PDB file of C-alpha atoms in Angstrom:
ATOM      1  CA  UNK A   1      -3.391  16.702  19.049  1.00  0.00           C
ATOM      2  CA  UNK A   2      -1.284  19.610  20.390  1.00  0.00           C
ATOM      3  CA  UNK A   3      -2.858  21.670  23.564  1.00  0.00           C
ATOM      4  CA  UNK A   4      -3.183  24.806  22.725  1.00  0.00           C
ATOM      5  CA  UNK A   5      -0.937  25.212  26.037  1.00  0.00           C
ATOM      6  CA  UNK A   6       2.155  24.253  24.282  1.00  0.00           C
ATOM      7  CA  UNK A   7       1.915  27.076  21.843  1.00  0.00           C
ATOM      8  CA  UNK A   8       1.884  29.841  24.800  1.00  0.00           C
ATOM      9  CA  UNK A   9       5.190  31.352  25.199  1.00  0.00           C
ATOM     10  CA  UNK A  10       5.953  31.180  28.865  1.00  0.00           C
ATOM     11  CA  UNK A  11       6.650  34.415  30.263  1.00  0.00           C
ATOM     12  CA  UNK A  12      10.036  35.457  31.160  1.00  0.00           C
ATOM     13  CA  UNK A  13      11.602  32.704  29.135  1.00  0.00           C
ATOM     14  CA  UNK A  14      14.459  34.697  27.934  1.00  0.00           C
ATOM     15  CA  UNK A  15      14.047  33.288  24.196  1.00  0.00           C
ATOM     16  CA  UNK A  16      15.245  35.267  21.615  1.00  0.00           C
ATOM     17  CA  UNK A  17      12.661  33.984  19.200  1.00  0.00           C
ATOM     18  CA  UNK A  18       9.747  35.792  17.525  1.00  0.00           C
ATOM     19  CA  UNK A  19       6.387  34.227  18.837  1.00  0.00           C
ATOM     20  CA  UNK A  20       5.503  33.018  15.490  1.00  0.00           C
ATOM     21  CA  UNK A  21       8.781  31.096  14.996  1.00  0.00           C
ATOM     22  CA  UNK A  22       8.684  29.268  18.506  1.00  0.00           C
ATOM     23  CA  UNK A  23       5.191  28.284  17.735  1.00  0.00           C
ATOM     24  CA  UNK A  24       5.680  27.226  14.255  1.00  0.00           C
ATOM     25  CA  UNK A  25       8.805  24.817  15.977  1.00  0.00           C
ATOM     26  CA  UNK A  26       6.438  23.514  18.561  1.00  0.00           C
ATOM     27  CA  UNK A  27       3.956  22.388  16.064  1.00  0.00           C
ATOM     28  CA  UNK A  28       7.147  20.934  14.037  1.00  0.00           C
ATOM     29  CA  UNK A  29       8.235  19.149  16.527  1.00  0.00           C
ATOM     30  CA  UNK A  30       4.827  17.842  17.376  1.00  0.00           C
ATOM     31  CA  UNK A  31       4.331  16.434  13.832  1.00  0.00           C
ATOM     32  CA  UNK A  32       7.742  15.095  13.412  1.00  0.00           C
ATOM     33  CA  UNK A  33       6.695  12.668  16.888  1.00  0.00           C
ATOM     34  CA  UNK A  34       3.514  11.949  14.648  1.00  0.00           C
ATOM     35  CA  UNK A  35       5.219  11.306  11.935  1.00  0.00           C
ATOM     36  CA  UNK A  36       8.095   8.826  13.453  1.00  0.00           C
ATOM     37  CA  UNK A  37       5.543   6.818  15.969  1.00  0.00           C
ATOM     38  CA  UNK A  38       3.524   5.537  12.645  1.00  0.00           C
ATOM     39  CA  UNK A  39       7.035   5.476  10.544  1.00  0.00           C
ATOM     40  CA  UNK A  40       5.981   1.851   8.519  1.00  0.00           C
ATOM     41  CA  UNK A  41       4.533   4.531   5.337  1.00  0.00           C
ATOM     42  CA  UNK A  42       7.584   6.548   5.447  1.00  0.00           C
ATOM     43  CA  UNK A  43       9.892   2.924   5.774  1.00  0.00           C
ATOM     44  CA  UNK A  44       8.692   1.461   2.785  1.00  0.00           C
ATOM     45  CA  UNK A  45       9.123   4.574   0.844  1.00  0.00           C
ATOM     46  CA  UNK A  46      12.830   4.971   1.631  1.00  0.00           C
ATOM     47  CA  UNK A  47      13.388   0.945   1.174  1.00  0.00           C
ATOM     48  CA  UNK A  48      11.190  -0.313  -1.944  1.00  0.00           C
ATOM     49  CA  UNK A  49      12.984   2.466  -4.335  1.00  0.00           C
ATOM     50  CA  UNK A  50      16.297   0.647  -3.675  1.00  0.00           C
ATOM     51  CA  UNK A  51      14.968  -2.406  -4.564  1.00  0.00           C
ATOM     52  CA  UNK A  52      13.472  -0.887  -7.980  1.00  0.00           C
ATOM     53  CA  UNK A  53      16.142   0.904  -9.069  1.00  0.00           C
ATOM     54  CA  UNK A  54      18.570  -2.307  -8.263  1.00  0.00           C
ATOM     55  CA  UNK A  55      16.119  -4.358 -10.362  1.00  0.00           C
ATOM     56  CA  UNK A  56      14.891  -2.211 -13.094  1.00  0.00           C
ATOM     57  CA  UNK A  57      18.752  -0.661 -13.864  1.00  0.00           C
ATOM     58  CA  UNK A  58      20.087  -3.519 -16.072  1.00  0.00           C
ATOM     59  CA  UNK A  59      17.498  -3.337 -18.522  1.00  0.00           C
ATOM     60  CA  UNK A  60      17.912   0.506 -18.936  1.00  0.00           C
ATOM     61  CA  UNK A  61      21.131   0.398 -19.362  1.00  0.00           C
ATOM     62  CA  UNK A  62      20.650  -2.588 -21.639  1.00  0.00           C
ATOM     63  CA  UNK A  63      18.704  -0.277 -23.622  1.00  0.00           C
ATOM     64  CA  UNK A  64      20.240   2.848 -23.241  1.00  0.00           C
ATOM     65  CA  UNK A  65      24.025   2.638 -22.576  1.00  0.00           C
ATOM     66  CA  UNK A  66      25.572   2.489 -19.289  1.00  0.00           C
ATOM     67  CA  UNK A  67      25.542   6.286 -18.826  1.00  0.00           C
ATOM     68  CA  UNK A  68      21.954   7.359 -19.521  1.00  0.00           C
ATOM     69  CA  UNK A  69      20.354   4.089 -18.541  1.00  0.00           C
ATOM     70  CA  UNK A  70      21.836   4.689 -14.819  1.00  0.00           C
ATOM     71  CA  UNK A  71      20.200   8.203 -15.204  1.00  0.00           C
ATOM     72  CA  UNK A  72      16.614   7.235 -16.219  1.00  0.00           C
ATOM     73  CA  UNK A  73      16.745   4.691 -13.399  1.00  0.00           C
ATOM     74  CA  UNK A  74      17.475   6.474 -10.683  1.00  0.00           C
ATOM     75  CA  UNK A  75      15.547   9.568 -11.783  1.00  0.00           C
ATOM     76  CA  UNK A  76      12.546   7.547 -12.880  1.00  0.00           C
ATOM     77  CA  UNK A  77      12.345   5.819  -9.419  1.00  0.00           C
ATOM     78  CA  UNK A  78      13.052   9.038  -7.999  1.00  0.00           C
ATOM     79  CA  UNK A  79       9.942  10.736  -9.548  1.00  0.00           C
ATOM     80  CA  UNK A  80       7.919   7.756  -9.025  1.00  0.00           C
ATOM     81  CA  UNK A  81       9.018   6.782  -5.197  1.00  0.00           C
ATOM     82  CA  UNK A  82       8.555  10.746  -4.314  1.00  0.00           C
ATOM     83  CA  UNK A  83       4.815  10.942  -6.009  1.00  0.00           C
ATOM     84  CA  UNK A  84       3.777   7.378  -4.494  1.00  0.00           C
ATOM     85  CA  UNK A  85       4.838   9.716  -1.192  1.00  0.00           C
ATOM     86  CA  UNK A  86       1.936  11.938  -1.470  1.00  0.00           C
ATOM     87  CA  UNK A  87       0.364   9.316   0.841  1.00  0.00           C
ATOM     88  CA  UNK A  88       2.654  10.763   3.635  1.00  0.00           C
ATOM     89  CA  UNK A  89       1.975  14.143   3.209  1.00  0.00           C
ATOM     90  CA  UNK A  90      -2.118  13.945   2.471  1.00  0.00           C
ATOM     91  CA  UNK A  91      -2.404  11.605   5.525  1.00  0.00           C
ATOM     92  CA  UNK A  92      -1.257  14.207   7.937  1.00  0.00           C
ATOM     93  CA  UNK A  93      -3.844  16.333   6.487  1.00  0.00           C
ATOM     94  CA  UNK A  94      -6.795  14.366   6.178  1.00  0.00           C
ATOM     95  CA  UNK A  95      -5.691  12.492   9.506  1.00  0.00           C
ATOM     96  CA  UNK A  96      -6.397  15.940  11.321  1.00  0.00           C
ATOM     97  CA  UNK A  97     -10.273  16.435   9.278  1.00  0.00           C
ATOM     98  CA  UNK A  98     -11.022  13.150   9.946  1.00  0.00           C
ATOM     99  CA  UNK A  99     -10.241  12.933  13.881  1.00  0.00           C
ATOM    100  CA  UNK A 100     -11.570  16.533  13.384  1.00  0.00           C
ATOM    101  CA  UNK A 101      -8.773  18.188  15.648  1.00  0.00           C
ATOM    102  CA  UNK A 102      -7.988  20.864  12.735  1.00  0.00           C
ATOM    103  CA  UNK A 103     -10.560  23.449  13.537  1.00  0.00           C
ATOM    104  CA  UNK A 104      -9.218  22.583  17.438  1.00  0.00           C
ATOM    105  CA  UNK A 105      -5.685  23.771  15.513  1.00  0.00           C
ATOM    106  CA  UNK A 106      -7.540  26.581  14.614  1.00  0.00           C
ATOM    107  CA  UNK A 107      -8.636  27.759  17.712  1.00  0.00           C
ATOM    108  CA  UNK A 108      -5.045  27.878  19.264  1.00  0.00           C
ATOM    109  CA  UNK A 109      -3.264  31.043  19.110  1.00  0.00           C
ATOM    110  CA  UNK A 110      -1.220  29.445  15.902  1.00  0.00           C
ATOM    111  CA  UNK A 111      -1.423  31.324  12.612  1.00  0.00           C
ATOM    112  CA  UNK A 112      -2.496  29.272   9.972  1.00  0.00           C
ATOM    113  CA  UNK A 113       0.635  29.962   8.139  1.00  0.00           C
ATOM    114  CA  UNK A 114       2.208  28.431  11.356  1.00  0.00           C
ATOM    115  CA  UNK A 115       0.096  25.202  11.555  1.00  0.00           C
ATOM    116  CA  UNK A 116       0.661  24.633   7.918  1.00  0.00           C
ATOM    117  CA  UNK A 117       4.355  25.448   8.556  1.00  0.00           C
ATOM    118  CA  UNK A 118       4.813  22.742  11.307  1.00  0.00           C
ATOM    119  CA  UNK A 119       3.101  20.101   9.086  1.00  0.00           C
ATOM    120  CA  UNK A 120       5.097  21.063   6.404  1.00  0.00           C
ATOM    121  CA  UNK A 121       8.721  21.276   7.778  1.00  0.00           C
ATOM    122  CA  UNK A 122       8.890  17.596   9.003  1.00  0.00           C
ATOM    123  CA  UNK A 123       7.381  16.136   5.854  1.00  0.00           C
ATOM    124  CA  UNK A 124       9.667  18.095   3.730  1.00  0.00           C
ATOM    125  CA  UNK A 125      12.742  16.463   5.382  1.00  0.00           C
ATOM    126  CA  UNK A 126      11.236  13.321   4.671  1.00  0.00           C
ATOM    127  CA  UNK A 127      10.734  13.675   1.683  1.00  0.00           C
ATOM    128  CA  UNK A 128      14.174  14.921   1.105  1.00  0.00           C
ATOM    129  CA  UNK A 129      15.769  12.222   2.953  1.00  0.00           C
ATOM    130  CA  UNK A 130      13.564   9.636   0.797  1.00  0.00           C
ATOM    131  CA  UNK A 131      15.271  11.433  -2.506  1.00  0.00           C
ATOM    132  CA  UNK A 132      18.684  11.661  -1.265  1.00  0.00           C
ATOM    133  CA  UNK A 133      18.741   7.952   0.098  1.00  0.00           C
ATOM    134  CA  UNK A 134      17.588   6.950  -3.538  1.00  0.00           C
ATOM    135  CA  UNK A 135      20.283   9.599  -5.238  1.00  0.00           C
ATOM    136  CA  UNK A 136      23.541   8.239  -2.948  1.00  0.00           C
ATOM    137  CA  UNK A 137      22.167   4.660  -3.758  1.00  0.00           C
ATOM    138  CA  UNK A 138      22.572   5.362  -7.431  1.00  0.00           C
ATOM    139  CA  UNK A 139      26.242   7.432  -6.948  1.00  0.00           C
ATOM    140  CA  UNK A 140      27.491   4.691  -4.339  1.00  0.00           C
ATOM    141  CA  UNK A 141      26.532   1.618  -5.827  1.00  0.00           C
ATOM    142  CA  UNK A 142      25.087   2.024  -9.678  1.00  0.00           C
ATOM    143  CA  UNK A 143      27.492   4.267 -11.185  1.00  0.00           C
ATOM    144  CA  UNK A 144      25.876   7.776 -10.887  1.00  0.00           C
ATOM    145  CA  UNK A 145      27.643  10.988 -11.543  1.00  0.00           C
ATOM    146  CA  UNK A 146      26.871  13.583  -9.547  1.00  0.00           C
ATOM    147  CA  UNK A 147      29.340  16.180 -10.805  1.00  0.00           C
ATOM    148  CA  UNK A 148      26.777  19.686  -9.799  1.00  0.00           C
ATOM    149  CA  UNK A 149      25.380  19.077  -6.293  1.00  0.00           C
ATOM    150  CA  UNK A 150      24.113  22.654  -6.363  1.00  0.00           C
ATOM    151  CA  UNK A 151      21.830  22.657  -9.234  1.00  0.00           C
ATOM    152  CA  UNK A 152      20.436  18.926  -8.451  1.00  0.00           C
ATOM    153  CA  UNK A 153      20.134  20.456  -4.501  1.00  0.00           C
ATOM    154  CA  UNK A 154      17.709  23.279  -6.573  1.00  0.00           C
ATOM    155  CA  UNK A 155      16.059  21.224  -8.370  1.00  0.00           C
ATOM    156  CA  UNK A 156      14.976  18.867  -5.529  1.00  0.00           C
ATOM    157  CA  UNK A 157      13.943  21.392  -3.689  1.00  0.00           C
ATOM    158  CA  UNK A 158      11.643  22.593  -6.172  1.00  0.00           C
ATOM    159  CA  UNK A 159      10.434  19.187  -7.032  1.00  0.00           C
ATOM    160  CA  UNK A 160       9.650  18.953  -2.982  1.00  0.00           C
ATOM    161  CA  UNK A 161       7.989  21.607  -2.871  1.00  0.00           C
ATOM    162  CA  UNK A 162       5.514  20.608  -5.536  1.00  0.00           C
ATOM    163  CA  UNK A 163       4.760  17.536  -3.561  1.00  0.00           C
ATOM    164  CA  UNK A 164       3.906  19.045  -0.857  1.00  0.00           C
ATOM    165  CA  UNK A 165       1.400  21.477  -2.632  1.00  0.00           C
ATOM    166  CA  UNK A 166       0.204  18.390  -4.658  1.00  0.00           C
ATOM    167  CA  UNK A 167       0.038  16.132  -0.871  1.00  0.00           C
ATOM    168  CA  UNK A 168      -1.841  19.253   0.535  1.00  0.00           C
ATOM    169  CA  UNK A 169      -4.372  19.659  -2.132  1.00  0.00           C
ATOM    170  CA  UNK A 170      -5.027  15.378  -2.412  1.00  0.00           C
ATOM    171  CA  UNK A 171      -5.379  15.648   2.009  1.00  0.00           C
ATOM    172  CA  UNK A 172      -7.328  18.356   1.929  1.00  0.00           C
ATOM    173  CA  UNK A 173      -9.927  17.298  -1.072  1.00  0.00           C
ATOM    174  CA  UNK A 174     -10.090  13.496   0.111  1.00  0.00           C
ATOM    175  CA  UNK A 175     -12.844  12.140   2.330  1.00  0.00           C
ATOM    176  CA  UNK A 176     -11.575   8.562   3.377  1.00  0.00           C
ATOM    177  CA  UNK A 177      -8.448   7.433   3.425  1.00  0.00           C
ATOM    178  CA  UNK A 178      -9.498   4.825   0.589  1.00  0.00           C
ATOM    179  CA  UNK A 179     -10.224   7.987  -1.161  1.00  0.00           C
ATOM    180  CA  UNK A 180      -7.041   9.381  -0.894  1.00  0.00           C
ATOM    181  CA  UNK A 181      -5.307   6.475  -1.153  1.00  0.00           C
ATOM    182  CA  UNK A 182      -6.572   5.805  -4.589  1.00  0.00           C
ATOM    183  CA  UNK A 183      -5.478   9.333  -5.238  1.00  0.00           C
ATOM    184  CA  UNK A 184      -2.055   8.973  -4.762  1.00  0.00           C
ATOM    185  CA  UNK A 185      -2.075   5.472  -6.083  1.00  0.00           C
ATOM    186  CA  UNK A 186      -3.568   6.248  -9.479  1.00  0.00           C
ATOM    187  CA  UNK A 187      -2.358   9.948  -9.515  1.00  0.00           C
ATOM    188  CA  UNK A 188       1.135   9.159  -8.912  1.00  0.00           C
ATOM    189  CA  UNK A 189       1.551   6.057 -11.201  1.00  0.00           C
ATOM    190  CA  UNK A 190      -0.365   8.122 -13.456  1.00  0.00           C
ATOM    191  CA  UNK A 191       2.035  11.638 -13.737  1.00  0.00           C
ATOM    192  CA  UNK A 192       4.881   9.581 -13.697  1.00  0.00           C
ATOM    193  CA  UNK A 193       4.063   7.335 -16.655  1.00  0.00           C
ATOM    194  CA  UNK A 194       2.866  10.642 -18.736  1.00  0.00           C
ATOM    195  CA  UNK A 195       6.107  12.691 -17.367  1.00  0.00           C
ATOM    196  CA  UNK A 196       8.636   9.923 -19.123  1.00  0.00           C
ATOM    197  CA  UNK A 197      10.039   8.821 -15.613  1.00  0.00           C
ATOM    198  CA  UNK A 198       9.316   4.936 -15.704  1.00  0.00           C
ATOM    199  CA  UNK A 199       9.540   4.357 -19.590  1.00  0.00           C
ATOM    200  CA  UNK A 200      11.501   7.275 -21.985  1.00  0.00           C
ATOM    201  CA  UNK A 201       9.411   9.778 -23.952  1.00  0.00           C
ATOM    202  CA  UNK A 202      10.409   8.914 -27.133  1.00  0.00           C
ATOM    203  CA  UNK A 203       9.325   5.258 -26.267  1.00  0.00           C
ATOM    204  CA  UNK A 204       5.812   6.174 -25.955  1.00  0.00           C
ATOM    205  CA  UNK A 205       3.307   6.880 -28.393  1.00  0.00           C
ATOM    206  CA  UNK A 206       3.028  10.458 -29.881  1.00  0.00           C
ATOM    207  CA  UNK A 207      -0.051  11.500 -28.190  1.00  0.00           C
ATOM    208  CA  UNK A 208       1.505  10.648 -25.067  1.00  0.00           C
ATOM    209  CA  UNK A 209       4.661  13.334 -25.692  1.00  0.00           C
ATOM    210  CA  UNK A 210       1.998  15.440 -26.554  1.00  0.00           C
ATOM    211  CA  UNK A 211       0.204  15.729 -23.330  1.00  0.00           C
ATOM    212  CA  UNK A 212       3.259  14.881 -21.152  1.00  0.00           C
ATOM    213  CA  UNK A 213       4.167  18.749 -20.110  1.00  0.00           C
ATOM    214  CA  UNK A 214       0.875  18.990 -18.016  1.00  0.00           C
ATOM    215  CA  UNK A 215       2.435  16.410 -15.422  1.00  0.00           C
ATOM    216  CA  UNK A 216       4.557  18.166 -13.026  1.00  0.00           C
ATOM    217  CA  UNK A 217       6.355  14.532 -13.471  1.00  0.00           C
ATOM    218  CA  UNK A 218       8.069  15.760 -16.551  1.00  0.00           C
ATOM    219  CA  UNK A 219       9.181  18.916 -15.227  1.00  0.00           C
ATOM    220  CA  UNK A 220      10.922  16.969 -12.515  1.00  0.00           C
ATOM    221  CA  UNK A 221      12.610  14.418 -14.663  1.00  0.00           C
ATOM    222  CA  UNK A 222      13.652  17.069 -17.131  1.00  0.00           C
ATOM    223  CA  UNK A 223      15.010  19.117 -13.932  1.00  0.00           C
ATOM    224  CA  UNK A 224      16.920  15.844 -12.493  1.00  0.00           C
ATOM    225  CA  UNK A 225      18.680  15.067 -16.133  1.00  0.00           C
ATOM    226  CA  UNK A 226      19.374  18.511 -16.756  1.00  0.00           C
ATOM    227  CA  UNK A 227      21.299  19.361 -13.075  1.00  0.00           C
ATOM    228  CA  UNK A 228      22.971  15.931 -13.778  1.00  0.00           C
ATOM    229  CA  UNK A 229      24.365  16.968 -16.908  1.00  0.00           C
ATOM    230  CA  UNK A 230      25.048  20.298 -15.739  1.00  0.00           C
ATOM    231  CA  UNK A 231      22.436  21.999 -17.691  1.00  0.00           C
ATOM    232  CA  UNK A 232      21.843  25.315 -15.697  1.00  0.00           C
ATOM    233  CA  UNK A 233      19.206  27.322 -17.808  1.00  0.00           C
ATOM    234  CA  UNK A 234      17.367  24.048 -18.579  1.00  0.00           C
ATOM    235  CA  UNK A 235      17.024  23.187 -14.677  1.00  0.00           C
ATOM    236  CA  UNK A 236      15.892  26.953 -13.792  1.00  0.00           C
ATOM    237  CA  UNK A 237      13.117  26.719 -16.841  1.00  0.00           C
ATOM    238  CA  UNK A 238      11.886  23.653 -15.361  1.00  0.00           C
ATOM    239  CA  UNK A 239      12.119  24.665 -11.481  1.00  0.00           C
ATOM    240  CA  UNK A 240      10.051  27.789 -12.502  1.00  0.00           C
ATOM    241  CA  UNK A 241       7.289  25.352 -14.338  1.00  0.00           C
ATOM    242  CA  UNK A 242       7.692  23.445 -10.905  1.00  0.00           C
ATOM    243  CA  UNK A 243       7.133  25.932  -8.549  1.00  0.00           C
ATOM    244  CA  UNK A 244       4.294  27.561 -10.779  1.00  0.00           C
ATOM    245  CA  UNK A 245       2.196  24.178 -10.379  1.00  0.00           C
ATOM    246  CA  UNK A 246       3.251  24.292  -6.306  1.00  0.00           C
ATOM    247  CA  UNK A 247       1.834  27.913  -6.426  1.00  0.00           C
ATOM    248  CA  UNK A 248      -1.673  26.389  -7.850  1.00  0.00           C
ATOM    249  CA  UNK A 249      -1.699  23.223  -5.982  1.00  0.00           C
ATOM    250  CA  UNK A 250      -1.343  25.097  -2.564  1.00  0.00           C
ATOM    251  CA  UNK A 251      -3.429  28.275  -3.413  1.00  0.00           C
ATOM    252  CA  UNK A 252      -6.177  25.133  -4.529  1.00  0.00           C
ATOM    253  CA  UNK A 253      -5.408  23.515  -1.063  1.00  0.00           C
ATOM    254  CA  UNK A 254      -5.815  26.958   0.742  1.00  0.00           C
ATOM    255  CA  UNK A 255      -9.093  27.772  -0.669  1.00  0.00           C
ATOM    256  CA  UNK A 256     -10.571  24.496   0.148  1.00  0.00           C
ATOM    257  CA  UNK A 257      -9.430  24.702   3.971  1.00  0.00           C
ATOM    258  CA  UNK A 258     -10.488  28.251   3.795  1.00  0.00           C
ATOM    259  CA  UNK A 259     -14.621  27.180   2.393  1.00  0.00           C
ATOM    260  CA  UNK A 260     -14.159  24.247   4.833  1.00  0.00           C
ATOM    261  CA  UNK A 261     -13.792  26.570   7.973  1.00  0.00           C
ATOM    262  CA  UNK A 262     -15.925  29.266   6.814  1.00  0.00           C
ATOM    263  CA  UNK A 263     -18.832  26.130   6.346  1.00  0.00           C
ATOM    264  CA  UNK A 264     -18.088  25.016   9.418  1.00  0.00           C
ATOM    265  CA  UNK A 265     -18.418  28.328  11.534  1.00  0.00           C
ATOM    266  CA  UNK A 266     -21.718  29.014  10.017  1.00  0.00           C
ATOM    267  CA  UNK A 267     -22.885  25.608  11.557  1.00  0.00           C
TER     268      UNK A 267
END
């Protein structure tokens, strides 16, 4: 928990930084010491995707070619190691309801908009990290061209910020961490199967294309293969599909936190 005394801006500290910004960094750098003193969730996430990709490669490729086979590996772990990483990012969240220190985050001088931003800012380079680890895996030791580091830099971002709208909703509608664990476990197994990242779309049954463009899964997969080939108009269509479901997942998680707190005043 963060005393509301480390969000005061000492007077006559010389700073050139707007109030907001310095308290949004101390609450950042508060949850990135969370975050690193319990760092076995975030260690398995950056190691077992290594180990998939490494094992699962040969028979893409077998099946596939060379080329694309290395693609659908390391995009389909990818997709699947980043949604299994919702646990990270709905943990922080239901870890403050639970220990019920959030309405204690309320009560600080902090904007909301700032307490979300500090749990957000050290989860997002985590999850980043977790992507690029698996991405310079795949160009360092599998094979994988990465010939337009600006559009596949958009199109993770976009993909990152999904999860964390996604993570925020699961934390913030969970009431147990079995709960929420189940969530992410099902959920994420679940949206990547439909999305075509763990076994190719035209694999799958036809019912199963069908219904595949409701996962945000897909969206991210197509966005991955199409930066990777170079596909610019393809990888802004599916970054704006992206950061539509973001948009929905985090206005969902807002109004829960919102009816939460309002619930909780009247009590």
């Amino acid at each position: 928990m963060l005393p509301d005394t480390a969000l005061r801006i000492p007077a006559g500290s010389g700073l050139p930084l707007p109030a907001a910004v310095r308290r949004t960094l101390a609450l950042t750098r508060h949850n990135t010491t969370l975050l690193l003193r319990d760092a076995g969730p975030l260690a398995s996430r950056m190691i077992l995707p290594l180990v998939f990709v490494t094992l699962l490669r040969p028979l893409y490729t077998a099946a596939q070619g060379t080329g694309d086979g290395t693609v659908q590996a390391v995009t389909g772990t990818l997709v699947t190691f980043s949604l299994l990483a919702l646990s990270i990012v709905g943990g922080s969240i239901l870890s403050e309801r639970l220990q019920h220190t959030w309405e204690r985050l309320r009560s600080t001088t902090a904007h909301p908009l700032e307490i979300l931003g500090g749990k957000a800012l050290p989860i997002l380079a985590a999850l980043l990290a977790q992507q690029a680890l698996v991405l310079g895996f795949g160009a360092a030791f599998l094979g994988l061209r990465i010939d337009h580091p600006a559009l596949l830099a958009a199109a993770l971002l976009c993909w990152t910020t999904t999860l964390l709208g996604l993570g925020s909703a699961l934390g913030v509608a969970a009431r147990s961490y079995g709960g929420l664990s189940a969530a992410y476990d099902i959920g994420g197994m679940l949206l990547s199967s439909l999305g075509g990242a763990l076994v190719p779309l035209a694999a799958l049954p036809h019912w199963v294309r069908a219904v595949a463009p409701a996962s945000p899964g897909y969206w991210a997969s197509a966005a991955l293969r199409a930066a990777l080939s170079g596909e610019g108009a393809r990888t802004a269509q599916c970054c704006a599909v992206l950061l539509a479901f973001a948009l929905g997942f985090g206005a969902l998680a807002g109004w829960k936190l919102h009816r939460t707190s309002v619930r909780s005043a009247r009590m």
